[in-house]
């Protein structure tokens, strides 16, 4: 027993019976601490779209055809990738609702929203022959948006602006002989205050993301310098060529 105690007393730290335990966080190397912090970045939680009772379940850029009122399907409008968000309520004490937001990176003042509660959904279900229930309405929208992203020949998303400043989103399926409407939702522009909040959030989120990327690049550079200085030289040379070409 005495020999066994002397054996463990003389062992290096983090070996023996404690070898599987992670080192204390303060002892992590700087680059490992940074990558740990990077994975815990929570920029998204600062999105002004997230109210007290809303959670974001979807955010993707979807190809849209933007039209003005009275334009027909056969007349092409302007094609843009619009940022689509789907948010749902998570407060059991409030009536459930789904909010859809559509924005454009090329025009920071292009920001529209549509709010659908259970009563409005029942009206949509009856008039547009929807086959889902309100609980799966957000899943249906996600499937439609993803289809528009993956198969632009078969699915078409149209965002029509009217003279009053409102808009209508329509998602179509190409049935070869005609376009079948999958769903149509009315949208209204958000307030100027929300637009200002969104512009500030998107600017700060982009800055924070760029800072994170730059730090990660610097860490990779430092590691390559120690492991293979010639390789980092080649990487920088190739990077310079790409910048010159662009």
PDB file of C-alpha atoms in Angstrom:
ATOM      1  CA  UNK A   1       0.000   0.000   0.000  1.00  0.00           C
ATOM      2  CA  UNK A   2       2.849   2.374   0.817  1.00  0.00           C
ATOM      3  CA  UNK A   3       4.489   1.666  -2.539  1.00  0.00           C
ATOM      4  CA  UNK A   4       1.189   2.352  -4.311  1.00  0.00           C
ATOM      5  CA  UNK A   5       0.846   5.733  -2.534  1.00  0.00           C
ATOM      6  CA  UNK A   6       4.421   6.686  -3.463  1.00  0.00           C
ATOM      7  CA  UNK A   7       3.699   5.697  -7.088  1.00  0.00           C
ATOM      8  CA  UNK A   8       0.713   8.045  -7.429  1.00  0.00           C
ATOM      9  CA  UNK A   9       2.480  10.821  -5.494  1.00  0.00           C
ATOM     10  CA  UNK A  10       5.310  10.793  -8.054  1.00  0.00           C
ATOM     11  CA  UNK A  11       3.105  10.702 -11.146  1.00  0.00           C
ATOM     12  CA  UNK A  12       2.851  13.815 -13.366  1.00  0.00           C
ATOM     13  CA  UNK A  13      -0.403  15.829 -13.137  1.00  0.00           C
ATOM     14  CA  UNK A  14      -3.493  14.583 -15.041  1.00  0.00           C
ATOM     15  CA  UNK A  15      -2.213  11.007 -15.203  1.00  0.00           C
ATOM     16  CA  UNK A  16      -3.151   7.856 -13.315  1.00  0.00           C
ATOM     17  CA  UNK A  17      -6.689   7.619 -11.973  1.00  0.00           C
ATOM     18  CA  UNK A  18      -7.424  11.263 -12.928  1.00  0.00           C
ATOM     19  CA  UNK A  19      -6.085  11.122 -16.489  1.00  0.00           C
ATOM     20  CA  UNK A  20      -9.530  11.482 -18.048  1.00  0.00           C
ATOM     21  CA  UNK A  21     -10.399  14.668 -16.166  1.00  0.00           C
ATOM     22  CA  UNK A  22     -10.091  17.884 -18.216  1.00  0.00           C
ATOM     23  CA  UNK A  23      -7.658  20.508 -16.952  1.00  0.00           C
ATOM     24  CA  UNK A  24      -9.118  23.540 -15.178  1.00  0.00           C
ATOM     25  CA  UNK A  25     -10.360  26.169 -17.621  1.00  0.00           C
ATOM     26  CA  UNK A  26      -7.736  28.705 -16.536  1.00  0.00           C
ATOM     27  CA  UNK A  27      -5.020  26.258 -17.566  1.00  0.00           C
ATOM     28  CA  UNK A  28      -6.267  25.857 -21.164  1.00  0.00           C
ATOM     29  CA  UNK A  29      -3.882  27.178 -23.822  1.00  0.00           C
ATOM     30  CA  UNK A  30      -4.880  30.523 -25.275  1.00  0.00           C
ATOM     31  CA  UNK A  31      -5.935  29.118 -28.655  1.00  0.00           C
ATOM     32  CA  UNK A  32      -8.115  26.439 -27.021  1.00  0.00           C
ATOM     33  CA  UNK A  33      -9.776  29.038 -24.793  1.00  0.00           C
ATOM     34  CA  UNK A  34     -10.529  31.139 -27.842  1.00  0.00           C
ATOM     35  CA  UNK A  35     -12.113  28.283 -29.791  1.00  0.00           C
ATOM     36  CA  UNK A  36     -14.196  27.423 -26.717  1.00  0.00           C
ATOM     37  CA  UNK A  37     -15.369  31.034 -26.510  1.00  0.00           C
ATOM     38  CA  UNK A  38     -16.032  31.028 -30.245  1.00  0.00           C
ATOM     39  CA  UNK A  39     -18.406  28.092 -29.997  1.00  0.00           C
ATOM     40  CA  UNK A  40     -20.287  29.900 -27.218  1.00  0.00           C
ATOM     41  CA  UNK A  41     -20.747  33.113 -29.176  1.00  0.00           C
ATOM     42  CA  UNK A  42     -24.341  34.230 -28.829  1.00  0.00           C
ATOM     43  CA  UNK A  43     -24.581  37.085 -31.303  1.00  0.00           C
ATOM     44  CA  UNK A  44     -27.905  35.747 -32.504  1.00  0.00           C
ATOM     45  CA  UNK A  45     -29.565  36.419 -29.158  1.00  0.00           C
ATOM     46  CA  UNK A  46     -29.180  40.170 -29.732  1.00  0.00           C
ATOM     47  CA  UNK A  47     -31.486  40.029 -32.752  1.00  0.00           C
ATOM     48  CA  UNK A  48     -34.249  42.619 -32.118  1.00  0.00           C
ATOM     49  CA  UNK A  49     -36.717  40.192 -33.742  1.00  0.00           C
ATOM     50  CA  UNK A  50     -36.549  38.055 -30.614  1.00  0.00           C
ATOM     51  CA  UNK A  51     -39.167  39.503 -28.283  1.00  0.00           C
ATOM     52  CA  UNK A  52     -39.956  38.293 -24.811  1.00  0.00           C
ATOM     53  CA  UNK A  53     -42.110  35.475 -26.136  1.00  0.00           C
ATOM     54  CA  UNK A  54     -40.472  34.707 -29.499  1.00  0.00           C
ATOM     55  CA  UNK A  55     -37.825  32.201 -30.524  1.00  0.00           C
ATOM     56  CA  UNK A  56     -36.234  32.004 -33.972  1.00  0.00           C
ATOM     57  CA  UNK A  57     -36.593  28.614 -35.628  1.00  0.00           C
ATOM     58  CA  UNK A  58     -35.542  29.470 -39.169  1.00  0.00           C
ATOM     59  CA  UNK A  59     -33.288  31.986 -40.910  1.00  0.00           C
ATOM     60  CA  UNK A  60     -32.173  31.481 -44.502  1.00  0.00           C
ATOM     61  CA  UNK A  61     -31.698  33.456 -47.691  1.00  0.00           C
ATOM     62  CA  UNK A  62     -34.391  32.442 -50.162  1.00  0.00           C
ATOM     63  CA  UNK A  63     -34.396  33.386 -53.874  1.00  0.00           C
ATOM     64  CA  UNK A  64     -37.355  35.654 -54.615  1.00  0.00           C
ATOM     65  CA  UNK A  65     -38.785  37.430 -57.583  1.00  0.00           C
ATOM     66  CA  UNK A  66     -39.725  40.938 -56.469  1.00  0.00           C
ATOM     67  CA  UNK A  67     -42.561  42.509 -58.411  1.00  0.00           C
ATOM     68  CA  UNK A  68     -44.750  45.554 -58.369  1.00  0.00           C
ATOM     69  CA  UNK A  69     -48.495  45.276 -58.177  1.00  0.00           C
ATOM     70  CA  UNK A  70     -50.405  44.054 -61.271  1.00  0.00           C
ATOM     71  CA  UNK A  71     -47.386  42.255 -62.797  1.00  0.00           C
ATOM     72  CA  UNK A  72     -48.224  38.769 -64.033  1.00  0.00           C
ATOM     73  CA  UNK A  73     -46.205  35.629 -63.444  1.00  0.00           C
ATOM     74  CA  UNK A  74     -45.008  35.576 -67.051  1.00  0.00           C
ATOM     75  CA  UNK A  75     -43.450  39.036 -66.639  1.00  0.00           C
ATOM     76  CA  UNK A  76     -40.217  38.665 -64.714  1.00  0.00           C
ATOM     77  CA  UNK A  77     -39.469  41.090 -61.929  1.00  0.00           C
ATOM     78  CA  UNK A  78     -36.197  41.584 -60.081  1.00  0.00           C
ATOM     79  CA  UNK A  79     -34.583  38.477 -58.649  1.00  0.00           C
ATOM     80  CA  UNK A  80     -33.014  38.861 -55.205  1.00  0.00           C
ATOM     81  CA  UNK A  81     -32.071  36.635 -52.302  1.00  0.00           C
ATOM     82  CA  UNK A  82     -34.210  37.747 -49.365  1.00  0.00           C
ATOM     83  CA  UNK A  83     -33.503  36.886 -45.753  1.00  0.00           C
ATOM     84  CA  UNK A  84     -36.452  34.937 -44.352  1.00  0.00           C
ATOM     85  CA  UNK A  85     -36.981  34.454 -40.633  1.00  0.00           C
ATOM     86  CA  UNK A  86     -39.622  32.371 -38.918  1.00  0.00           C
ATOM     87  CA  UNK A  87     -40.303  33.024 -35.252  1.00  0.00           C
ATOM     88  CA  UNK A  88     -42.757  31.285 -32.948  1.00  0.00           C
ATOM     89  CA  UNK A  89     -44.081  32.123 -29.505  1.00  0.00           C
ATOM     90  CA  UNK A  90     -42.895  30.087 -26.540  1.00  0.00           C
ATOM     91  CA  UNK A  91     -44.957  31.735 -23.793  1.00  0.00           C
ATOM     92  CA  UNK A  92     -47.647  29.290 -22.665  1.00  0.00           C
ATOM     93  CA  UNK A  93     -49.546  32.149 -21.053  1.00  0.00           C
ATOM     94  CA  UNK A  94     -50.056  33.935 -24.378  1.00  0.00           C
ATOM     95  CA  UNK A  95     -51.917  32.982 -27.517  1.00  0.00           C
ATOM     96  CA  UNK A  96     -49.601  31.099 -29.918  1.00  0.00           C
ATOM     97  CA  UNK A  97     -48.586  32.868 -33.108  1.00  0.00           C
ATOM     98  CA  UNK A  98     -46.014  32.613 -35.888  1.00  0.00           C
ATOM     99  CA  UNK A  99     -44.148  35.624 -37.250  1.00  0.00           C
ATOM    100  CA  UNK A 100     -42.481  35.671 -40.664  1.00  0.00           C
ATOM    101  CA  UNK A 101     -39.983  38.434 -41.439  1.00  0.00           C
ATOM    102  CA  UNK A 102     -38.479  39.180 -44.844  1.00  0.00           C
ATOM    103  CA  UNK A 103     -35.536  41.526 -45.367  1.00  0.00           C
ATOM    104  CA  UNK A 104     -33.013  42.413 -48.070  1.00  0.00           C
ATOM    105  CA  UNK A 105     -29.284  42.939 -47.491  1.00  0.00           C
ATOM    106  CA  UNK A 106     -29.039  45.215 -50.525  1.00  0.00           C
ATOM    107  CA  UNK A 107     -31.714  47.542 -49.149  1.00  0.00           C
ATOM    108  CA  UNK A 108     -31.564  47.900 -45.366  1.00  0.00           C
ATOM    109  CA  UNK A 109     -34.957  49.656 -45.345  1.00  0.00           C
ATOM    110  CA  UNK A 110     -36.620  46.699 -47.079  1.00  0.00           C
ATOM    111  CA  UNK A 111     -38.129  44.913 -44.075  1.00  0.00           C
ATOM    112  CA  UNK A 112     -41.583  43.318 -43.922  1.00  0.00           C
ATOM    113  CA  UNK A 113     -43.404  41.217 -41.372  1.00  0.00           C
ATOM    114  CA  UNK A 114     -46.454  38.955 -41.216  1.00  0.00           C
ATOM    115  CA  UNK A 115     -47.997  37.679 -38.006  1.00  0.00           C
ATOM    116  CA  UNK A 116     -50.260  34.623 -38.085  1.00  0.00           C
ATOM    117  CA  UNK A 117     -52.284  33.522 -35.066  1.00  0.00           C
ATOM    118  CA  UNK A 118     -54.552  30.492 -34.782  1.00  0.00           C
ATOM    119  CA  UNK A 119     -57.651  32.382 -35.932  1.00  0.00           C
ATOM    120  CA  UNK A 120     -55.976  33.826 -39.016  1.00  0.00           C
ATOM    121  CA  UNK A 121     -54.479  30.439 -39.822  1.00  0.00           C
ATOM    122  CA  UNK A 122     -57.931  28.810 -39.858  1.00  0.00           C
ATOM    123  CA  UNK A 123     -59.002  31.378 -42.420  1.00  0.00           C
ATOM    124  CA  UNK A 124     -55.891  30.672 -44.514  1.00  0.00           C
ATOM    125  CA  UNK A 125     -56.469  26.934 -44.211  1.00  0.00           C
ATOM    126  CA  UNK A 126     -60.016  27.187 -45.486  1.00  0.00           C
ATOM    127  CA  UNK A 127     -59.418  29.658 -48.313  1.00  0.00           C
ATOM    128  CA  UNK A 128     -56.089  28.218 -49.531  1.00  0.00           C
ATOM    129  CA  UNK A 129     -56.823  24.539 -48.924  1.00  0.00           C
ATOM    130  CA  UNK A 130     -53.892  24.007 -46.556  1.00  0.00           C
ATOM    131  CA  UNK A 131     -53.634  20.453 -45.232  1.00  0.00           C
ATOM    132  CA  UNK A 132     -51.696  21.103 -42.016  1.00  0.00           C
ATOM    133  CA  UNK A 133     -52.772  22.235 -38.552  1.00  0.00           C
ATOM    134  CA  UNK A 134     -51.606  25.430 -36.890  1.00  0.00           C
ATOM    135  CA  UNK A 135     -49.082  23.507 -34.758  1.00  0.00           C
ATOM    136  CA  UNK A 136     -47.239  22.431 -37.920  1.00  0.00           C
ATOM    137  CA  UNK A 137     -47.712  25.682 -39.858  1.00  0.00           C
ATOM    138  CA  UNK A 138     -44.122  26.826 -39.257  1.00  0.00           C
ATOM    139  CA  UNK A 139     -42.823  23.432 -40.445  1.00  0.00           C
ATOM    140  CA  UNK A 140     -44.867  23.816 -43.620  1.00  0.00           C
ATOM    141  CA  UNK A 141     -43.330  27.244 -44.270  1.00  0.00           C
ATOM    142  CA  UNK A 142     -39.829  25.878 -43.690  1.00  0.00           C
ATOM    143  CA  UNK A 143     -40.463  23.069 -46.194  1.00  0.00           C
ATOM    144  CA  UNK A 144     -41.717  25.583 -48.771  1.00  0.00           C
ATOM    145  CA  UNK A 145     -38.756  27.922 -48.286  1.00  0.00           C
ATOM    146  CA  UNK A 146     -36.266  25.057 -48.449  1.00  0.00           C
ATOM    147  CA  UNK A 147     -37.904  23.816 -51.652  1.00  0.00           C
ATOM    148  CA  UNK A 148     -37.495  27.270 -53.206  1.00  0.00           C
ATOM    149  CA  UNK A 149     -33.805  27.192 -52.261  1.00  0.00           C
ATOM    150  CA  UNK A 150     -33.057  23.667 -53.476  1.00  0.00           C
ATOM    151  CA  UNK A 151     -35.119  23.545 -56.680  1.00  0.00           C
ATOM    152  CA  UNK A 152     -35.516  26.952 -58.312  1.00  0.00           C
ATOM    153  CA  UNK A 153     -36.903  25.406 -61.507  1.00  0.00           C
ATOM    154  CA  UNK A 154     -39.817  23.720 -59.788  1.00  0.00           C
ATOM    155  CA  UNK A 155     -40.559  26.242 -57.025  1.00  0.00           C
ATOM    156  CA  UNK A 156     -40.947  30.001 -57.259  1.00  0.00           C
ATOM    157  CA  UNK A 157     -41.177  32.564 -54.469  1.00  0.00           C
ATOM    158  CA  UNK A 158     -42.726  35.911 -55.398  1.00  0.00           C
ATOM    159  CA  UNK A 159     -42.851  39.057 -53.274  1.00  0.00           C
ATOM    160  CA  UNK A 160     -45.240  41.654 -54.693  1.00  0.00           C
ATOM    161  CA  UNK A 161     -45.195  45.262 -53.509  1.00  0.00           C
ATOM    162  CA  UNK A 162     -48.448  47.196 -53.752  1.00  0.00           C
ATOM    163  CA  UNK A 163     -49.117  50.917 -54.043  1.00  0.00           C
ATOM    164  CA  UNK A 164     -50.083  51.275 -50.381  1.00  0.00           C
ATOM    165  CA  UNK A 165     -46.638  50.126 -49.232  1.00  0.00           C
ATOM    166  CA  UNK A 166     -47.734  46.652 -48.153  1.00  0.00           C
ATOM    167  CA  UNK A 167     -46.715  43.398 -49.802  1.00  0.00           C
ATOM    168  CA  UNK A 168     -47.819  39.865 -50.563  1.00  0.00           C
ATOM    169  CA  UNK A 169     -45.684  36.739 -50.507  1.00  0.00           C
ATOM    170  CA  UNK A 170     -46.703  33.893 -52.804  1.00  0.00           C
ATOM    171  CA  UNK A 171     -45.003  30.533 -53.149  1.00  0.00           C
ATOM    172  CA  UNK A 172     -45.672  28.587 -56.336  1.00  0.00           C
ATOM    173  CA  UNK A 173     -44.978  25.109 -57.659  1.00  0.00           C
ATOM    174  CA  UNK A 174     -44.329  24.714 -61.373  1.00  0.00           C
ATOM    175  CA  UNK A 175     -46.756  22.076 -62.624  1.00  0.00           C
ATOM    176  CA  UNK A 176     -45.443  22.386 -66.215  1.00  0.00           C
ATOM    177  CA  UNK A 177     -48.739  23.529 -67.670  1.00  0.00           C
ATOM    178  CA  UNK A 178     -49.351  26.128 -64.933  1.00  0.00           C
ATOM    179  CA  UNK A 179     -48.087  27.521 -61.621  1.00  0.00           C
ATOM    180  CA  UNK A 180     -49.909  26.113 -58.603  1.00  0.00           C
ATOM    181  CA  UNK A 181     -50.051  28.412 -55.593  1.00  0.00           C
ATOM    182  CA  UNK A 182     -48.822  26.720 -52.413  1.00  0.00           C
ATOM    183  CA  UNK A 183     -49.475  29.576 -50.020  1.00  0.00           C
ATOM    184  CA  UNK A 184     -50.000  33.350 -49.982  1.00  0.00           C
ATOM    185  CA  UNK A 185     -49.418  35.688 -47.028  1.00  0.00           C
ATOM    186  CA  UNK A 186     -49.937  39.410 -46.594  1.00  0.00           C
ATOM    187  CA  UNK A 187     -47.018  41.461 -45.254  1.00  0.00           C
ATOM    188  CA  UNK A 188     -46.687  44.935 -43.817  1.00  0.00           C
ATOM    189  CA  UNK A 189     -43.538  47.086 -43.504  1.00  0.00           C
ATOM    190  CA  UNK A 190     -42.145  47.225 -39.991  1.00  0.00           C
ATOM    191  CA  UNK A 191     -41.855  50.509 -38.103  1.00  0.00           C
ATOM    192  CA  UNK A 192     -38.928  52.900 -38.569  1.00  0.00           C
ATOM    193  CA  UNK A 193     -37.807  52.131 -35.019  1.00  0.00           C
ATOM    194  CA  UNK A 194     -37.549  48.388 -35.749  1.00  0.00           C
ATOM    195  CA  UNK A 195     -35.652  49.130 -38.967  1.00  0.00           C
ATOM    196  CA  UNK A 196     -33.119  51.231 -37.022  1.00  0.00           C
ATOM    197  CA  UNK A 197     -32.711  48.427 -34.482  1.00  0.00           C
ATOM    198  CA  UNK A 198     -32.211  45.860 -37.240  1.00  0.00           C
ATOM    199  CA  UNK A 199     -29.642  47.986 -39.072  1.00  0.00           C
ATOM    200  CA  UNK A 200     -27.676  48.431 -35.842  1.00  0.00           C
ATOM    201  CA  UNK A 201     -27.894  44.717 -35.046  1.00  0.00           C
ATOM    202  CA  UNK A 202     -26.834  43.577 -38.525  1.00  0.00           C
ATOM    203  CA  UNK A 203     -23.902  46.002 -38.569  1.00  0.00           C
ATOM    204  CA  UNK A 204     -22.674  44.971 -35.110  1.00  0.00           C
ATOM    205  CA  UNK A 205     -23.210  41.273 -35.858  1.00  0.00           C
ATOM    206  CA  UNK A 206     -21.116  41.590 -39.016  1.00  0.00           C
ATOM    207  CA  UNK A 207     -18.343  43.362 -37.119  1.00  0.00           C
ATOM    208  CA  UNK A 208     -18.352  40.747 -34.376  1.00  0.00           C
ATOM    209  CA  UNK A 209     -18.272  37.917 -36.925  1.00  0.00           C
ATOM    210  CA  UNK A 210     -15.371  39.529 -38.788  1.00  0.00           C
ATOM    211  CA  UNK A 211     -13.445  39.959 -35.527  1.00  0.00           C
ATOM    212  CA  UNK A 212     -13.953  36.290 -34.692  1.00  0.00           C
ATOM    213  CA  UNK A 213     -12.803  35.167 -38.144  1.00  0.00           C
ATOM    214  CA  UNK A 214      -9.722  37.396 -38.005  1.00  0.00           C
ATOM    215  CA  UNK A 215      -8.750  35.974 -34.606  1.00  0.00           C
ATOM    216  CA  UNK A 216      -9.164  32.435 -35.872  1.00  0.00           C
ATOM    217  CA  UNK A 217      -7.020  33.203 -38.912  1.00  0.00           C
ATOM    218  CA  UNK A 218      -4.330  34.672 -36.660  1.00  0.00           C
ATOM    219  CA  UNK A 219      -4.343  31.554 -34.480  1.00  0.00           C
ATOM    220  CA  UNK A 220      -3.982  29.324 -37.554  1.00  0.00           C
ATOM    221  CA  UNK A 221      -1.126  31.529 -38.782  1.00  0.00           C
ATOM    222  CA  UNK A 222       0.672  31.233 -35.437  1.00  0.00           C
ATOM    223  CA  UNK A 223       0.299  27.455 -35.444  1.00  0.00           C
ATOM    224  CA  UNK A 224       1.580  27.190 -39.026  1.00  0.00           C
ATOM    225  CA  UNK A 225       4.553  29.409 -38.241  1.00  0.00           C
ATOM    226  CA  UNK A 226       5.653  26.958 -35.570  1.00  0.00           C
ATOM    227  CA  UNK A 227       4.899  23.814 -37.564  1.00  0.00           C
ATOM    228  CA  UNK A 228       5.745  24.761 -41.140  1.00  0.00           C
ATOM    229  CA  UNK A 229       6.976  28.333 -41.852  1.00  0.00           C
ATOM    230  CA  UNK A 230       7.263  27.582 -45.581  1.00  0.00           C
ATOM    231  CA  UNK A 231       3.598  26.572 -45.720  1.00  0.00           C
ATOM    232  CA  UNK A 232       2.381  29.823 -44.163  1.00  0.00           C
ATOM    233  CA  UNK A 233       4.494  31.708 -46.705  1.00  0.00           C
ATOM    234  CA  UNK A 234       2.782  29.845 -49.567  1.00  0.00           C
ATOM    235  CA  UNK A 235      -0.661  30.441 -48.041  1.00  0.00           C
ATOM    236  CA  UNK A 236      -0.073  34.178 -47.755  1.00  0.00           C
ATOM    237  CA  UNK A 237       1.262  34.298 -51.317  1.00  0.00           C
ATOM    238  CA  UNK A 238      -1.828  32.516 -52.661  1.00  0.00           C
ATOM    239  CA  UNK A 239      -4.078  34.798 -50.620  1.00  0.00           C
ATOM    240  CA  UNK A 240      -2.409  37.854 -52.113  1.00  0.00           C
ATOM    241  CA  UNK A 241      -3.011  36.479 -55.628  1.00  0.00           C
ATOM    242  CA  UNK A 242      -6.713  35.970 -54.904  1.00  0.00           C
ATOM    243  CA  UNK A 243      -7.084  39.518 -53.539  1.00  0.00           C
ATOM    244  CA  UNK A 244      -5.301  40.930 -56.587  1.00  0.00           C
ATOM    245  CA  UNK A 245      -7.626  39.040 -58.954  1.00  0.00           C
ATOM    246  CA  UNK A 246     -10.743  40.245 -57.152  1.00  0.00           C
TER     247      UNK A 246
END
